Amino acid sequence: MKALLLIDIQNDFIPGGSLAVPGADEIIAICNELQQKFEVVVATQDWHPKNHKSFAANHTGKNVFEVMDLNGLPQVLWPNHCIQGSSGAEFSKELNMNKVEAIFRKGTDPEIDSYSGFYDNGHRKTTALADYLKGKKVTEVYIAGLAADYCVYYTAKDAIQEGFSTYIVEDAVRAIDPEGFEKAKEDIISKGGKIVNSSAVG
Ligand code: VGL
Ligand code: ZN
């Protein structure tokens, strides 16, 4: 059984949002189309409290995109984004949510960021996504969404580690930094994951 993971397709990551990923609006039609090929479709939702420590605004004298140490982990400081209950945290209105059978929220602990749909960045707590998929007899995961070089990449790494055959759907993702995504792809391939086009998904 294969599953489609729709990662963080939320207004703040789409042009017009506070942490807009270039071209993010172009993936939505592809994600809607892709869903027809899957029996299991789940979504993740970045869901931060206002006081989340990944926000530059919550550290005096720090700038957006600066890196600092946060509880022992390197942390990129982001503009405020995906604040719980805000319109920026909502899924794009263009995204078909009818087939999405479960939503996994992440980034709720203000002390640690959470890029992967499976675990926080310190691998301290699980979202239960792996158990959920395994309970559905899923063995292959296809990953689409935002951002290719952060949440998609970290989700793919954890999916491989959890033993899933792992595919990033290249035309259904967009990166904050395209160079970062080039490195991410190499890493995923070196770990046994695959990069595919949506047209090749059976
Ligand atoms: C993401 C940065 C901060 C993502 C989430 O969805 O890729 N990136 N929070
Ligand atoms: Zn975030």
PDB file of C-alpha atoms and ligand atoms in Angstrom:
ATOM      1  CA  MET A   1       0.000   0.000   0.000  1.00  0.00           C
ATOM      2  CA  LYS A   2       1.251   3.461  -0.870  1.00  0.00           C
ATOM      3  CA  ALA A   3       0.441   6.758   0.813  1.00  0.00           C
ATOM      4  CA  LEU A   4       0.659  10.377  -0.304  1.00  0.00           C
ATOM      5  CA  LEU A   5       1.961  12.801   2.328  1.00  0.00           C
ATOM      6  CA  LEU A   6       0.983  16.416   1.645  1.00  0.00           C
ATOM      7  CA  ILE A   7       3.436  18.520   3.599  1.00  0.00           C
ATOM      8  CA  ASP A   8       2.505  21.984   4.920  1.00  0.00           C
ATOM      9  CA  ILE A   9       0.494  23.290   1.948  1.00  0.00           C
ATOM     10  CA  GLN A  10      -0.526  26.304   4.013  1.00  0.00           C
ATOM     11  CA  ASN A  11      -1.154  29.941   3.134  1.00  0.00           C
ATOM     12  CA  ASP A  12       1.969  31.282   4.853  1.00  0.00           C
ATOM     13  CA  PHE A  13       4.183  29.150   2.565  1.00  0.00           C
ATOM     14  CA  ILE A  14       2.408  30.265  -0.617  1.00  0.00           C
ATOM     15  CA  PRO A  15       3.090  33.584  -2.424  1.00  0.00           C
ATOM     16  CA  GLY A  16       1.299  36.253  -0.381  1.00  0.00           C
ATOM     17  CA  GLY A  17       2.172  34.449   2.874  1.00  0.00           C
ATOM     18  CA  SER A  18       4.771  35.411   5.485  1.00  0.00           C
ATOM     19  CA  LEU A  19       7.281  32.672   4.527  1.00  0.00           C
ATOM     20  CA  ALA A  20       6.348  32.332   0.876  1.00  0.00           C
ATOM     21  CA  VAL A  21       8.122  29.634  -1.098  1.00  0.00           C
ATOM     22  CA  PRO A  22       8.708  30.730  -4.718  1.00  0.00           C
ATOM     23  CA  GLY A  23       6.374  28.887  -7.109  1.00  0.00           C
ATOM     24  CA  ALA A  24       4.457  27.170  -4.307  1.00  0.00           C
ATOM     25  CA  ASP A  25       1.133  28.014  -5.952  1.00  0.00           C
ATOM     26  CA  GLU A  26       2.168  25.925  -8.971  1.00  0.00           C
ATOM     27  CA  ILE A  27       2.178  22.633  -7.060  1.00  0.00           C
ATOM     28  CA  ILE A  28      -1.414  22.658  -5.856  1.00  0.00           C
ATOM     29  CA  ALA A  29      -3.076  21.471  -9.060  1.00  0.00           C
ATOM     30  CA  ILE A  30      -0.431  18.723  -9.292  1.00  0.00           C
ATOM     31  CA  CYS A  31      -1.125  17.670  -5.690  1.00  0.00           C
ATOM     32  CA  ASN A  32      -4.876  17.550  -6.384  1.00  0.00           C
ATOM     33  CA  GLU A  33      -4.291  15.412  -9.466  1.00  0.00           C
ATOM     34  CA  LEU A  34      -1.860  13.102  -7.636  1.00  0.00           C
ATOM     35  CA  GLN A  35      -4.367  12.314  -4.894  1.00  0.00           C
ATOM     36  CA  GLN A  36      -6.478  10.340  -7.365  1.00  0.00           C
ATOM     37  CA  LYS A  37      -3.678   7.750  -7.539  1.00  0.00           C
ATOM     38  CA  PHE A  38      -3.692   7.018  -3.780  1.00  0.00           C
ATOM     39  CA  GLU A  39      -5.919   5.220  -1.330  1.00  0.00           C
ATOM     40  CA  VAL A  40      -4.211   6.780   1.666  1.00  0.00           C
ATOM     41  CA  VAL A  41      -3.697  10.562   1.688  1.00  0.00           C
ATOM     42  CA  VAL A  42      -2.597  12.445   4.803  1.00  0.00           C
ATOM     43  CA  ALA A  43      -1.474  16.027   5.384  1.00  0.00           C
ATOM     44  CA  THR A  44       0.830  17.757   7.816  1.00  0.00           C
ATOM     45  CA  GLN A  45       0.193  21.228   9.208  1.00  0.00           C
ATOM     46  CA  ASP A  46       2.852  23.484  10.689  1.00  0.00           C
ATOM     47  CA  TRP A  47       1.064  24.750  13.815  1.00  0.00           C
ATOM     48  CA  HIS A  48       3.064  27.089  16.004  1.00  0.00           C
ATOM     49  CA  PRO A  49       2.107  28.949  19.176  1.00  0.00           C
ATOM     50  CA  LYS A  50       2.827  32.720  18.961  1.00  0.00           C
ATOM     51  CA  ASN A  51       5.782  32.348  21.331  1.00  0.00           C
ATOM     52  CA  HIS A  52       7.526  29.708  19.220  1.00  0.00           C
ATOM     53  CA  LYS A  53      11.294  30.020  19.510  1.00  0.00           C
ATOM     54  CA  SER A  54      11.856  29.386  15.787  1.00  0.00           C
ATOM     55  CA  PHE A  55      10.555  32.935  15.218  1.00  0.00           C
ATOM     56  CA  ALA A  56      13.235  35.637  15.008  1.00  0.00           C
ATOM     57  CA  ALA A  57      10.739  38.042  16.612  1.00  0.00           C
ATOM     58  CA  ASN A  58      10.909  36.019  19.837  1.00  0.00           C
ATOM     59  CA  HIS A  59      14.663  36.701  20.297  1.00  0.00           C
ATOM     60  CA  THR A  60      15.837  40.248  20.930  1.00  0.00           C
ATOM     61  CA  GLY A  61      18.524  41.402  18.503  1.00  0.00           C
ATOM     62  CA  LYS A  62      18.167  38.440  16.118  1.00  0.00           C
ATOM     63  CA  ASN A  63      17.307  38.708  12.438  1.00  0.00           C
ATOM     64  CA  VAL A  64      15.205  36.526  10.207  1.00  0.00           C
ATOM     65  CA  PHE A  65      17.227  33.698   8.558  1.00  0.00           C
ATOM     66  CA  GLU A  66      20.010  33.987  11.161  1.00  0.00           C
ATOM     67  CA  VAL A  67      21.034  30.679  12.748  1.00  0.00           C
ATOM     68  CA  MET A  68      21.253  30.305  16.534  1.00  0.00           C
ATOM     69  CA  ASP A  69      21.518  27.492  19.045  1.00  0.00           C
ATOM     70  CA  LEU A  70      18.091  26.469  20.357  1.00  0.00           C
ATOM     71  CA  ASN A  71      18.239  23.978  23.220  1.00  0.00           C
ATOM     72  CA  GLY A  72      21.308  22.321  21.689  1.00  0.00           C
ATOM     73  CA  LEU A  73      20.177  22.283  18.055  1.00  0.00           C
ATOM     74  CA  PRO A  74      21.049  24.741  15.268  1.00  0.00           C
ATOM     75  CA  GLN A  75      17.925  26.749  14.507  1.00  0.00           C
ATOM     76  CA  VAL A  76      17.200  28.960  11.494  1.00  0.00           C
ATOM     77  CA  LEU A  77      15.158  31.922  12.722  1.00  0.00           C
ATOM     78  CA  TRP A  78      12.034  32.354  10.621  1.00  0.00           C
ATOM     79  CA  PRO A  79       9.536  35.124  10.144  1.00  0.00           C
ATOM     80  CA  ASN A  80       6.375  34.497  12.170  1.00  0.00           C
ATOM     81  CA  HIS A  81       4.395  31.855  10.275  1.00  0.00           C
ATOM     82  CA  CYS A  82       1.649  29.257  10.672  1.00  0.00           C
ATOM     83  CA  ILE A  83       0.449  30.615  13.999  1.00  0.00           C
ATOM     84  CA  GLN A  84      -2.267  28.405  15.468  1.00  0.00           C
ATOM     85  CA  GLY A  85      -5.711  29.591  14.363  1.00  0.00           C
ATOM     86  CA  SER A  86      -4.424  32.234  11.925  1.00  0.00           C
ATOM     87  CA  SER A  87      -5.393  32.376   8.253  1.00  0.00           C
ATOM     88  CA  GLY A  88      -1.717  31.834   7.370  1.00  0.00           C
ATOM     89  CA  ALA A  89      -1.854  28.444   9.073  1.00  0.00           C
ATOM     90  CA  GLU A  90      -4.862  27.305   7.037  1.00  0.00           C
ATOM     91  CA  PHE A  91      -4.439  24.949   4.123  1.00  0.00           C
ATOM     92  CA  SER A  92      -4.623  26.599   0.723  1.00  0.00           C
ATOM     93  CA  LYS A  93      -8.246  26.928  -0.369  1.00  0.00           C
ATOM     94  CA  GLU A  94      -7.162  25.499  -3.737  1.00  0.00           C
ATOM     95  CA  LEU A  95      -6.018  22.235  -2.150  1.00  0.00           C
ATOM     96  CA  ASN A  96      -8.573  19.436  -2.278  1.00  0.00           C
ATOM     97  CA  MET A  97      -8.894  18.191   1.315  1.00  0.00           C
ATOM     98  CA  ASN A  98     -11.713  15.706   0.718  1.00  0.00           C
ATOM     99  CA  LYS A  99      -9.409  12.685   0.426  1.00  0.00           C
ATOM    100  CA  VAL A 100      -7.175  13.761   3.311  1.00  0.00           C
ATOM    101  CA  GLU A 101      -8.099  11.261   6.009  1.00  0.00           C
ATOM    102  CA  ALA A 102      -5.852  12.577   8.770  1.00  0.00           C
ATOM    103  CA  ILE A 103      -3.923  15.742   9.580  1.00  0.00           C
ATOM    104  CA  PHE A 104      -0.741  15.624  11.634  1.00  0.00           C
ATOM    105  CA  ARG A 105       0.090  18.915  13.343  1.00  0.00           C
ATOM    106  CA  LYS A 106       3.650  19.750  14.275  1.00  0.00           C
ATOM    107  CA  GLY A 107       5.703  22.566  15.749  1.00  0.00           C
ATOM    108  CA  THR A 108       3.396  23.012  18.726  1.00  0.00           C
ATOM    109  CA  ASP A 109       6.163  22.916  21.366  1.00  0.00           C
ATOM    110  CA  PRO A 110       7.655  26.447  21.607  1.00  0.00           C
ATOM    111  CA  GLU A 111      11.055  25.054  22.643  1.00  0.00           C
ATOM    112  CA  ILE A 112      11.761  22.918  19.565  1.00  0.00           C
ATOM    113  CA  ASP A 113      11.139  23.153  15.820  1.00  0.00           C
ATOM    114  CA  SER A 114       9.619  20.305  13.881  1.00  0.00           C
ATOM    115  CA  TYR A 115      10.308  20.067  10.155  1.00  0.00           C
ATOM    116  CA  SER A 116       9.525  16.391   9.653  1.00  0.00           C
ATOM    117  CA  GLY A 117       5.998  15.068   9.677  1.00  0.00           C
ATOM    118  CA  PHE A 118       7.248  12.190  11.836  1.00  0.00           C
ATOM    119  CA  TYR A 119       9.389  13.685  14.638  1.00  0.00           C
ATOM    120  CA  ASP A 120      10.574  16.999  16.038  1.00  0.00           C
ATOM    121  CA  ASN A 121      14.054  18.149  15.007  1.00  0.00           C
ATOM    122  CA  GLY A 122      15.639  16.511  18.051  1.00  0.00           C
ATOM    123  CA  HIS A 123      13.794  13.218  17.467  1.00  0.00           C
ATOM    124  CA  ARG A 124      12.456  13.653  20.999  1.00  0.00           C
ATOM    125  CA  LYS A 125       8.744  13.226  20.304  1.00  0.00           C
ATOM    126  CA  THR A 126       6.816  11.449  17.583  1.00  0.00           C
ATOM    127  CA  THR A 127       3.674  12.725  15.838  1.00  0.00           C
ATOM    128  CA  ALA A 128       2.503   9.083  15.540  1.00  0.00           C
ATOM    129  CA  LEU A 129       2.498   9.381  11.730  1.00  0.00           C
ATOM    130  CA  ALA A 130       4.752   6.317  11.310  1.00  0.00           C
ATOM    131  CA  ASP A 131       2.488   4.130  13.462  1.00  0.00           C
ATOM    132  CA  TYR A 132      -0.563   5.484  11.656  1.00  0.00           C
ATOM    133  CA  LEU A 133       0.836   4.541   8.250  1.00  0.00           C
ATOM    134  CA  LYS A 134       2.081   1.157   9.432  1.00  0.00           C
ATOM    135  CA  GLY A 135      -1.376   0.481  10.868  1.00  0.00           C
ATOM    136  CA  LYS A 136      -2.760   1.061   7.361  1.00  0.00           C
ATOM    137  CA  LYS A 137      -0.221  -1.406   5.905  1.00  0.00           C
ATOM    138  CA  VAL A 138       1.548   1.400   4.045  1.00  0.00           C
ATOM    139  CA  THR A 139       5.028   0.456   2.831  1.00  0.00           C
ATOM    140  CA  GLU A 140       5.668   3.213   0.269  1.00  0.00           C
ATOM    141  CA  VAL A 141       5.358   6.937   0.871  1.00  0.00           C
ATOM    142  CA  TYR A 142       5.246   9.658  -1.774  1.00  0.00           C
ATOM    143  CA  ILE A 143       6.006  13.121  -0.469  1.00  0.00           C
ATOM    144  CA  ALA A 144       4.728  16.409  -1.939  1.00  0.00           C
ATOM    145  CA  GLY A 145       4.406  19.937  -0.588  1.00  0.00           C
ATOM    146  CA  LEU A 146       6.481  22.623   1.107  1.00  0.00           C
ATOM    147  CA  ALA A 147       9.200  23.406   1.589  1.00  0.00           C
ATOM    148  CA  ALA A 148      11.308  20.968  -0.446  1.00  0.00           C
ATOM    149  CA  ASP A 149      14.545  21.828   1.387  1.00  0.00           C
ATOM    150  CA  TYR A 150      13.057  21.770   4.907  1.00  0.00           C
ATOM    151  CA  CYS A 151       9.873  19.935   5.820  1.00  0.00           C
ATOM    152  CA  VAL A 152       9.741  17.738   2.706  1.00  0.00           C
ATOM    153  CA  TYR A 153      13.421  16.822   3.091  1.00  0.00           C
ATOM    154  CA  TYR A 154      13.207  16.055   6.822  1.00  0.00           C
ATOM    155  CA  THR A 155      10.026  14.062   6.308  1.00  0.00           C
ATOM    156  CA  ALA A 156      11.741  12.010   3.597  1.00  0.00           C
ATOM    157  CA  LYS A 157      14.767  11.304   5.816  1.00  0.00           C
ATOM    158  CA  ASP A 158      12.553  10.060   8.638  1.00  0.00           C
ATOM    159  CA  ALA A 159      10.403   8.028   6.241  1.00  0.00           C
ATOM    160  CA  ILE A 160      13.531   6.201   5.042  1.00  0.00           C
ATOM    161  CA  GLN A 161      14.648   5.659   8.630  1.00  0.00           C
ATOM    162  CA  GLU A 162      11.201   4.278   9.483  1.00  0.00           C
ATOM    163  CA  GLY A 163      11.649   1.696   6.727  1.00  0.00           C
ATOM    164  CA  PHE A 164       9.264   3.095   4.112  1.00  0.00           C
ATOM    165  CA  SER A 165      10.171   3.048   0.425  1.00  0.00           C
ATOM    166  CA  THR A 166      10.406   6.796   0.007  1.00  0.00           C
ATOM    167  CA  TYR A 167       9.752   8.998  -3.029  1.00  0.00           C
ATOM    168  CA  ILE A 168       9.904  12.778  -3.328  1.00  0.00           C
ATOM    169  CA  VAL A 169       7.582  13.936  -6.120  1.00  0.00           C
ATOM    170  CA  GLU A 170       9.817  16.571  -7.652  1.00  0.00           C
ATOM    171  CA  ASP A 171       7.252  18.553  -9.627  1.00  0.00           C
ATOM    172  CA  ALA A 172       4.965  18.658  -6.560  1.00  0.00           C
ATOM    173  CA  VAL A 173       7.468  20.391  -4.253  1.00  0.00           C
ATOM    174  CA  ARG A 174       9.126  23.843  -4.190  1.00  0.00           C
ATOM    175  CA  ALA A 175      12.154  24.943  -2.185  1.00  0.00           C
ATOM    176  CA  ILE A 176      12.977  28.043  -0.153  1.00  0.00           C
ATOM    177  CA  ASP A 177      16.550  27.706  -1.478  1.00  0.00           C
ATOM    178  CA  PRO A 178      16.933  25.634  -4.680  1.00  0.00           C
ATOM    179  CA  GLU A 179      20.613  24.938  -3.882  1.00  0.00           C
ATOM    180  CA  GLY A 180      19.595  23.498  -0.537  1.00  0.00           C
ATOM    181  CA  PHE A 181      17.163  21.215  -2.341  1.00  0.00           C
ATOM    182  CA  GLU A 182      19.893  19.992  -4.704  1.00  0.00           C
ATOM    183  CA  LYS A 183      21.923  18.887  -1.670  1.00  0.00           C
ATOM    184  CA  ALA A 184      18.825  17.412  -0.045  1.00  0.00           C
ATOM    185  CA  LYS A 185      18.079  15.301  -3.127  1.00  0.00           C
ATOM    186  CA  GLU A 186      21.618  13.919  -3.189  1.00  0.00           C
ATOM    187  CA  ASP A 187      21.310  13.014   0.481  1.00  0.00           C
ATOM    188  CA  ILE A 188      17.929  11.311  -0.005  1.00  0.00           C
ATOM    189  CA  ILE A 189      19.270   9.304  -2.955  1.00  0.00           C
ATOM    190  CA  SER A 190      22.382   8.318  -0.961  1.00  0.00           C
ATOM    191  CA  LYS A 191      20.086   7.008   1.793  1.00  0.00           C
ATOM    192  CA  GLY A 192      18.051   4.902  -0.653  1.00  0.00           C
ATOM    193  CA  GLY A 193      15.160   7.279  -1.399  1.00  0.00           C
ATOM    194  CA  LYS A 194      14.034   8.203  -4.895  1.00  0.00           C
ATOM    195  CA  ILE A 195      13.126  11.395  -6.722  1.00  0.00           C
ATOM    196  CA  VAL A 196      10.255  10.959  -9.177  1.00  0.00           C
ATOM    197  CA  ASN A 197       7.944  12.998 -11.382  1.00  0.00           C
ATOM    198  CA  SER A 198       4.190  12.896 -10.714  1.00  0.00           C
ATOM    199  CA  SER A 199       3.631  11.485 -14.206  1.00  0.00           C
ATOM    200  CA  ALA A 200       5.613   8.372 -13.175  1.00  0.00           C
ATOM    201  CA  VAL A 201       3.418   7.614 -10.158  1.00  0.00           C
ATOM    202  CA  GLY A 202       1.321   4.543 -10.937  1.00  0.00           C
TER     203      GLY A 202
HETATM  204  C1  VGL B   1       8.903  24.925   7.184  1.00  0.00           C
HETATM  205  C2  VGL B   1      10.420  26.476   7.882  1.00  0.00           C
HETATM  206  C3  VGL B   1       9.754  26.625   9.077  1.00  0.00           C
HETATM  207  C4  VGL B   1       8.442  23.999   6.106  1.00  0.00           C
HETATM  208  C5  VGL B   1       8.225  25.047   8.381  1.00  0.00           C
HETATM  209  O1  VGL B   1       7.242  23.663   6.065  1.00  0.00           O
HETATM  210  O2  VGL B   1       9.287  23.609   5.277  1.00  0.00           O
HETATM  211  N1  VGL B   1       9.997  25.632   6.950  1.00  0.00           N
HETATM  212  N2  VGL B   1       8.669  25.904   9.321  1.00  0.00           N
HETATM  213 ZN    ZN B   2       7.475  26.323  11.008  1.00  0.00          ZN
END
